Amino acid sequence: MDHKFLDYYNKELTFMREMAQEFADKHPKIAGRLGMHGIEVADPYVERLIESFCFLSARTQIKLDAEFPKFTQRLLDIVYPNYNSPTPSMGVIQLKPNLKEGDLTQGYNVPRGSSFFTHIAPGETTRCEFRSGQDVGLWPLEITEARLSSIPPDMPNLEKHRIAYHRLKVPCALS
């Protein structure tokens, strides 16, 4: 037998006996008909009924305790979606590598753990430090412009093949 279940069962049984004693003190006439005298129950059928109830209550309590963390996690996911899996701090940076290191075919290597610091904002005294989480291959490309627009009017049949509502135009320059 599972010791956890036995502990739950004994707790339920103790609780029911205490409640039976309270009931017997408040309603002695009815308790006498059930064979209840304080914490003792003389009628074996009533005793088995109480034990059966405690058995089922212990099983129910174990299942509730096992499911409670899942329940609270699902509830938190609804109420506060990012609480259980927060998004780490991150940023977009612009690097200007030393052009004497690396080349166009190999790129520039930014090793894992490289530190990057933010500019101190006006009125602030603290700057934020970010570290790269993995090695990054840096290529000498620069985004010169980014623009989001609707589907071009000169391509009316585009919607038949693929559902698209916007297009993104990103010209790049090689440095």
PDB file of C-alpha atoms in Angstrom:
ATOM      1  CA  MET A   1       0.000   0.000   0.000  1.00  0.00           C
ATOM      2  CA  ASP A   2       1.203   3.483  -0.806  1.00  0.00           C
ATOM      3  CA  HIS A   3       2.351   5.313   2.334  1.00  0.00           C
ATOM      4  CA  LYS A   4       1.114   8.606   0.919  1.00  0.00           C
ATOM      5  CA  PHE A   5      -2.375   7.179   0.508  1.00  0.00           C
ATOM      6  CA  LEU A   6      -2.267   5.726   4.036  1.00  0.00           C
ATOM      7  CA  ASP A   7      -1.352   9.157   5.433  1.00  0.00           C
ATOM      8  CA  TYR A   8      -4.245  10.791   3.583  1.00  0.00           C
ATOM      9  CA  TYR A   9      -6.601   8.035   4.731  1.00  0.00           C
ATOM     10  CA  ASN A  10      -5.556   8.408   8.382  1.00  0.00           C
ATOM     11  CA  LYS A  11      -5.999  12.194   8.204  1.00  0.00           C
ATOM     12  CA  GLU A  12      -9.490  11.774   6.775  1.00  0.00           C
ATOM     13  CA  LEU A  13     -10.364   9.127   9.374  1.00  0.00           C
ATOM     14  CA  THR A  14      -9.144  11.328  12.236  1.00  0.00           C
ATOM     15  CA  PHE A  15     -11.115  14.259  10.879  1.00  0.00           C
ATOM     16  CA  MET A  16     -14.300  12.190  10.488  1.00  0.00           C
ATOM     17  CA  ARG A  17     -14.002  10.809  14.028  1.00  0.00           C
ATOM     18  CA  GLU A  18     -13.582  14.321  15.409  1.00  0.00           C
ATOM     19  CA  MET A  19     -16.634  15.450  13.439  1.00  0.00           C
ATOM     20  CA  ALA A  20     -18.565  12.384  14.664  1.00  0.00           C
ATOM     21  CA  GLN A  21     -17.715  13.309  18.239  1.00  0.00           C
ATOM     22  CA  GLU A  22     -18.922  16.882  17.654  1.00  0.00           C
ATOM     23  CA  PHE A  23     -22.116  15.530  16.091  1.00  0.00           C
ATOM     24  CA  ALA A  24     -22.656  13.153  19.040  1.00  0.00           C
ATOM     25  CA  ASP A  25     -22.199  16.033  21.505  1.00  0.00           C
ATOM     26  CA  LYS A  26     -24.681  18.268  19.663  1.00  0.00           C
ATOM     27  CA  HIS A  27     -27.254  15.577  18.798  1.00  0.00           C
ATOM     28  CA  PRO A  28     -27.006  12.779  21.399  1.00  0.00           C
ATOM     29  CA  LYS A  29     -30.377  11.231  20.527  1.00  0.00           C
ATOM     30  CA  ILE A  30     -29.553  10.711  16.824  1.00  0.00           C
ATOM     31  CA  ALA A  31     -25.965   9.683  17.636  1.00  0.00           C
ATOM     32  CA  GLY A  32     -27.316   7.063  20.043  1.00  0.00           C
ATOM     33  CA  ARG A  33     -29.424   5.533  17.268  1.00  0.00           C
ATOM     34  CA  LEU A  34     -26.297   5.323  15.077  1.00  0.00           C
ATOM     35  CA  GLY A  35     -24.317   3.731  17.904  1.00  0.00           C
ATOM     36  CA  MET A  36     -21.980   6.729  18.205  1.00  0.00           C
ATOM     37  CA  HIS A  37     -20.609   7.477  21.658  1.00  0.00           C
ATOM     38  CA  GLY A  38     -17.968  10.214  21.499  1.00  0.00           C
ATOM     39  CA  ILE A  39     -15.171   9.078  19.204  1.00  0.00           C
ATOM     40  CA  GLU A  40     -16.238   5.405  19.274  1.00  0.00           C
ATOM     41  CA  VAL A  41     -18.844   3.918  16.959  1.00  0.00           C
ATOM     42  CA  ALA A  42     -20.479   0.743  18.260  1.00  0.00           C
ATOM     43  CA  ASP A  43     -22.388  -0.158  15.088  1.00  0.00           C
ATOM     44  CA  PRO A  44     -19.982  -1.991  12.712  1.00  0.00           C
ATOM     45  CA  TYR A  45     -21.999  -0.958   9.636  1.00  0.00           C
ATOM     46  CA  VAL A  46     -21.753   2.732  10.507  1.00  0.00           C
ATOM     47  CA  GLU A  47     -18.030   2.250  11.233  1.00  0.00           C
ATOM     48  CA  ARG A  48     -17.492   0.654   7.778  1.00  0.00           C
ATOM     49  CA  LEU A  49     -19.508   3.441   6.165  1.00  0.00           C
ATOM     50  CA  ILE A  50     -17.243   6.057   7.783  1.00  0.00           C
ATOM     51  CA  GLU A  51     -14.105   4.133   6.778  1.00  0.00           C
ATOM     52  CA  SER A  52     -15.380   3.782   3.195  1.00  0.00           C
ATOM     53  CA  PHE A  53     -16.106   7.478   3.029  1.00  0.00           C
ATOM     54  CA  CYS A  54     -12.598   8.252   4.325  1.00  0.00           C
ATOM     55  CA  PHE A  55     -11.115   5.865   1.753  1.00  0.00           C
ATOM     56  CA  LEU A  56     -12.871   7.671  -1.110  1.00  0.00           C
ATOM     57  CA  SER A  57     -12.081  11.085   0.349  1.00  0.00           C
ATOM     58  CA  ALA A  58      -8.385  10.188   0.601  1.00  0.00           C
ATOM     59  CA  ARG A  59      -8.315   9.100  -3.058  1.00  0.00           C
ATOM     60  CA  THR A  60     -10.079  12.289  -4.113  1.00  0.00           C
ATOM     61  CA  GLN A  61      -7.708  14.437  -2.057  1.00  0.00           C
ATOM     62  CA  ILE A  62      -4.632  12.759  -3.570  1.00  0.00           C
ATOM     63  CA  LYS A  63      -5.960  13.388  -7.084  1.00  0.00           C
ATOM     64  CA  LEU A  64      -6.767  17.012  -6.271  1.00  0.00           C
ATOM     65  CA  ASP A  65      -3.305  17.578  -4.818  1.00  0.00           C
ATOM     66  CA  ALA A  66      -1.694  15.963  -7.864  1.00  0.00           C
ATOM     67  CA  GLU A  67      -3.733  18.055 -10.319  1.00  0.00           C
ATOM     68  CA  PHE A  68      -3.562  21.355  -8.420  1.00  0.00           C
ATOM     69  CA  PRO A  69      -0.186  22.454  -9.867  1.00  0.00           C
ATOM     70  CA  LYS A  70      -1.444  21.740 -13.401  1.00  0.00           C
ATOM     71  CA  PHE A  71      -4.656  23.620 -12.668  1.00  0.00           C
ATOM     72  CA  THR A  72      -2.850  26.680 -11.307  1.00  0.00           C
ATOM     73  CA  GLN A  73      -0.400  26.641 -14.211  1.00  0.00           C
ATOM     74  CA  ARG A  74      -3.254  26.589 -16.742  1.00  0.00           C
ATOM     75  CA  LEU A  75      -5.065  29.322 -14.842  1.00  0.00           C
ATOM     76  CA  LEU A  76      -1.921  31.468 -14.758  1.00  0.00           C
ATOM     77  CA  ASP A  77      -1.420  30.885 -18.486  1.00  0.00           C
ATOM     78  CA  ILE A  78      -4.864  32.399 -19.066  1.00  0.00           C
ATOM     79  CA  VAL A  79      -4.613  35.271 -16.577  1.00  0.00           C
ATOM     80  CA  TYR A  80      -0.923  36.157 -17.066  1.00  0.00           C
ATOM     81  CA  PRO A  81       0.437  34.316 -20.130  1.00  0.00           C
ATOM     82  CA  ASN A  82       4.140  35.100 -19.693  1.00  0.00           C
ATOM     83  CA  TYR A  83       4.340  34.308 -15.966  1.00  0.00           C
ATOM     84  CA  ASN A  84       5.319  30.639 -16.356  1.00  0.00           C
ATOM     85  CA  SER A  85       7.632  31.231 -19.316  1.00  0.00           C
ATOM     86  CA  PRO A  86       8.875  34.807 -19.214  1.00  0.00           C
ATOM     87  CA  THR A  87      10.652  36.302 -22.190  1.00  0.00           C
ATOM     88  CA  PRO A  88      14.272  37.007 -21.289  1.00  0.00           C
ATOM     89  CA  SER A  89      15.737  40.450 -21.760  1.00  0.00           C
ATOM     90  CA  MET A  90      16.943  40.916 -25.287  1.00  0.00           C
ATOM     91  CA  GLY A  91      17.833  43.647 -27.685  1.00  0.00           C
ATOM     92  CA  VAL A  92      18.750  44.415 -31.255  1.00  0.00           C
ATOM     93  CA  ILE A  93      22.248  45.760 -31.644  1.00  0.00           C
ATOM     94  CA  GLN A  94      24.309  47.249 -34.421  1.00  0.00           C
ATOM     95  CA  LEU A  95      27.901  46.053 -34.542  1.00  0.00           C
ATOM     96  CA  LYS A  96      30.671  47.787 -36.433  1.00  0.00           C
ATOM     97  CA  PRO A  97      33.450  45.213 -36.640  1.00  0.00           C
ATOM     98  CA  ASN A  98      37.083  45.889 -37.319  1.00  0.00           C
ATOM     99  CA  LEU A  99      37.325  45.440 -41.080  1.00  0.00           C
ATOM    100  CA  LYS A 100      40.898  44.140 -40.772  1.00  0.00           C
ATOM    101  CA  GLU A 101      39.627  41.053 -38.935  1.00  0.00           C
ATOM    102  CA  GLY A 102      37.604  38.540 -40.955  1.00  0.00           C
ATOM    103  CA  ASP A 103      36.592  38.845 -44.585  1.00  0.00           C
ATOM    104  CA  LEU A 104      33.583  38.573 -46.877  1.00  0.00           C
ATOM    105  CA  THR A 105      33.876  34.801 -47.264  1.00  0.00           C
ATOM    106  CA  GLN A 106      34.330  33.955 -43.575  1.00  0.00           C
ATOM    107  CA  GLY A 107      32.433  36.799 -41.929  1.00  0.00           C
ATOM    108  CA  TYR A 108      33.235  38.043 -38.446  1.00  0.00           C
ATOM    109  CA  ASN A 109      32.902  35.863 -35.375  1.00  0.00           C
ATOM    110  CA  VAL A 110      31.230  37.283 -32.263  1.00  0.00           C
ATOM    111  CA  PRO A 111      31.989  34.722 -29.532  1.00  0.00           C
ATOM    112  CA  ARG A 112      29.435  33.476 -27.026  1.00  0.00           C
ATOM    113  CA  GLY A 113      29.448  35.530 -23.827  1.00  0.00           C
ATOM    114  CA  SER A 114      30.471  38.798 -25.514  1.00  0.00           C
ATOM    115  CA  SER A 115      29.258  41.785 -23.469  1.00  0.00           C
ATOM    116  CA  PHE A 116      27.245  44.642 -24.913  1.00  0.00           C
ATOM    117  CA  PHE A 117      26.234  47.732 -22.932  1.00  0.00           C
ATOM    118  CA  THR A 118      23.351  50.123 -23.538  1.00  0.00           C
ATOM    119  CA  HIS A 119      23.744  53.874 -23.745  1.00  0.00           C
ATOM    120  CA  ILE A 120      22.814  55.635 -20.521  1.00  0.00           C
ATOM    121  CA  ALA A 121      19.492  57.383 -21.027  1.00  0.00           C
ATOM    122  CA  PRO A 122      19.152  61.033 -19.954  1.00  0.00           C
ATOM    123  CA  GLY A 123      18.340  61.202 -16.257  1.00  0.00           C
ATOM    124  CA  GLU A 124      19.453  57.605 -15.661  1.00  0.00           C
ATOM    125  CA  THR A 125      22.596  56.402 -13.918  1.00  0.00           C
ATOM    126  CA  THR A 126      22.492  52.704 -14.741  1.00  0.00           C
ATOM    127  CA  ARG A 127      23.341  50.982 -17.976  1.00  0.00           C
ATOM    128  CA  CYS A 128      22.215  47.527 -18.942  1.00  0.00           C
ATOM    129  CA  GLU A 129      24.618  44.757 -19.906  1.00  0.00           C
ATOM    130  CA  PHE A 130      23.648  42.104 -22.420  1.00  0.00           C
ATOM    131  CA  ARG A 131      25.672  39.005 -23.288  1.00  0.00           C
ATOM    132  CA  SER A 132      25.514  36.938 -26.430  1.00  0.00           C
ATOM    133  CA  GLY A 133      24.069  33.489 -25.815  1.00  0.00           C
ATOM    134  CA  GLN A 134      25.872  31.751 -28.680  1.00  0.00           C
ATOM    135  CA  ASP A 135      28.583  32.307 -31.273  1.00  0.00           C
ATOM    136  CA  VAL A 136      27.322  34.575 -34.026  1.00  0.00           C
ATOM    137  CA  GLY A 137      28.635  34.858 -37.556  1.00  0.00           C
ATOM    138  CA  LEU A 138      28.496  38.526 -38.501  1.00  0.00           C
ATOM    139  CA  TRP A 139      28.368  39.468 -42.171  1.00  0.00           C
ATOM    140  CA  PRO A 140      29.056  42.954 -43.504  1.00  0.00           C
ATOM    141  CA  LEU A 141      25.437  43.718 -44.410  1.00  0.00           C
ATOM    142  CA  GLU A 142      23.555  46.843 -43.472  1.00  0.00           C
ATOM    143  CA  ILE A 143      19.790  47.292 -43.688  1.00  0.00           C
ATOM    144  CA  THR A 144      19.383  50.681 -45.285  1.00  0.00           C
ATOM    145  CA  GLU A 145      15.604  50.842 -45.233  1.00  0.00           C
ATOM    146  CA  ALA A 146      12.597  48.787 -44.114  1.00  0.00           C
ATOM    147  CA  ARG A 147       9.073  49.430 -45.338  1.00  0.00           C
ATOM    148  CA  LEU A 148       5.776  47.576 -44.888  1.00  0.00           C
ATOM    149  CA  SER A 149       3.159  48.089 -47.569  1.00  0.00           C
ATOM    150  CA  SER A 150       0.159  46.375 -49.131  1.00  0.00           C
ATOM    151  CA  ILE A 151       0.216  44.010 -52.122  1.00  0.00           C
ATOM    152  CA  PRO A 152       1.491  45.766 -55.244  1.00  0.00           C
ATOM    153  CA  PRO A 153      -1.308  46.654 -57.690  1.00  0.00           C
ATOM    154  CA  ASP A 154       0.704  45.406 -60.666  1.00  0.00           C
ATOM    155  CA  MET A 155       0.428  41.794 -59.398  1.00  0.00           C
ATOM    156  CA  PRO A 156      -3.355  41.197 -59.157  1.00  0.00           C
ATOM    157  CA  ASN A 157      -3.113  37.393 -59.456  1.00  0.00           C
ATOM    158  CA  LEU A 158      -0.794  37.069 -56.467  1.00  0.00           C
ATOM    159  CA  GLU A 159      -3.733  36.506 -54.107  1.00  0.00           C
ATOM    160  CA  LYS A 160      -4.823  33.387 -56.050  1.00  0.00           C
ATOM    161  CA  HIS A 161      -1.615  31.534 -55.245  1.00  0.00           C
ATOM    162  CA  ARG A 162      -0.850  32.718 -51.749  1.00  0.00           C
ATOM    163  CA  ILE A 163      -2.822  34.716 -49.223  1.00  0.00           C
ATOM    164  CA  ALA A 164      -0.805  37.848 -48.539  1.00  0.00           C
ATOM    165  CA  TYR A 165      -1.963  41.096 -47.065  1.00  0.00           C
ATOM    166  CA  HIS A 166       1.314  42.965 -46.786  1.00  0.00           C
ATOM    167  CA  ARG A 167       4.779  42.907 -48.173  1.00  0.00           C
ATOM    168  CA  LEU A 168       8.043  43.835 -46.510  1.00  0.00           C
ATOM    169  CA  LYS A 169      10.750  45.534 -48.499  1.00  0.00           C
ATOM    170  CA  VAL A 170      14.228  45.448 -46.961  1.00  0.00           C
ATOM    171  CA  PRO A 171      17.032  46.781 -49.166  1.00  0.00           C
ATOM    172  CA  CYS A 172      20.527  45.884 -47.936  1.00  0.00           C
ATOM    173  CA  ALA A 173      23.961  47.317 -48.631  1.00  0.00           C
ATOM    174  CA  LEU A 174      27.230  45.397 -48.543  1.00  0.00           C
ATOM    175  CA  SER A 175      29.916  47.254 -46.611  1.00  0.00           C
TER     176      SER A 175
END
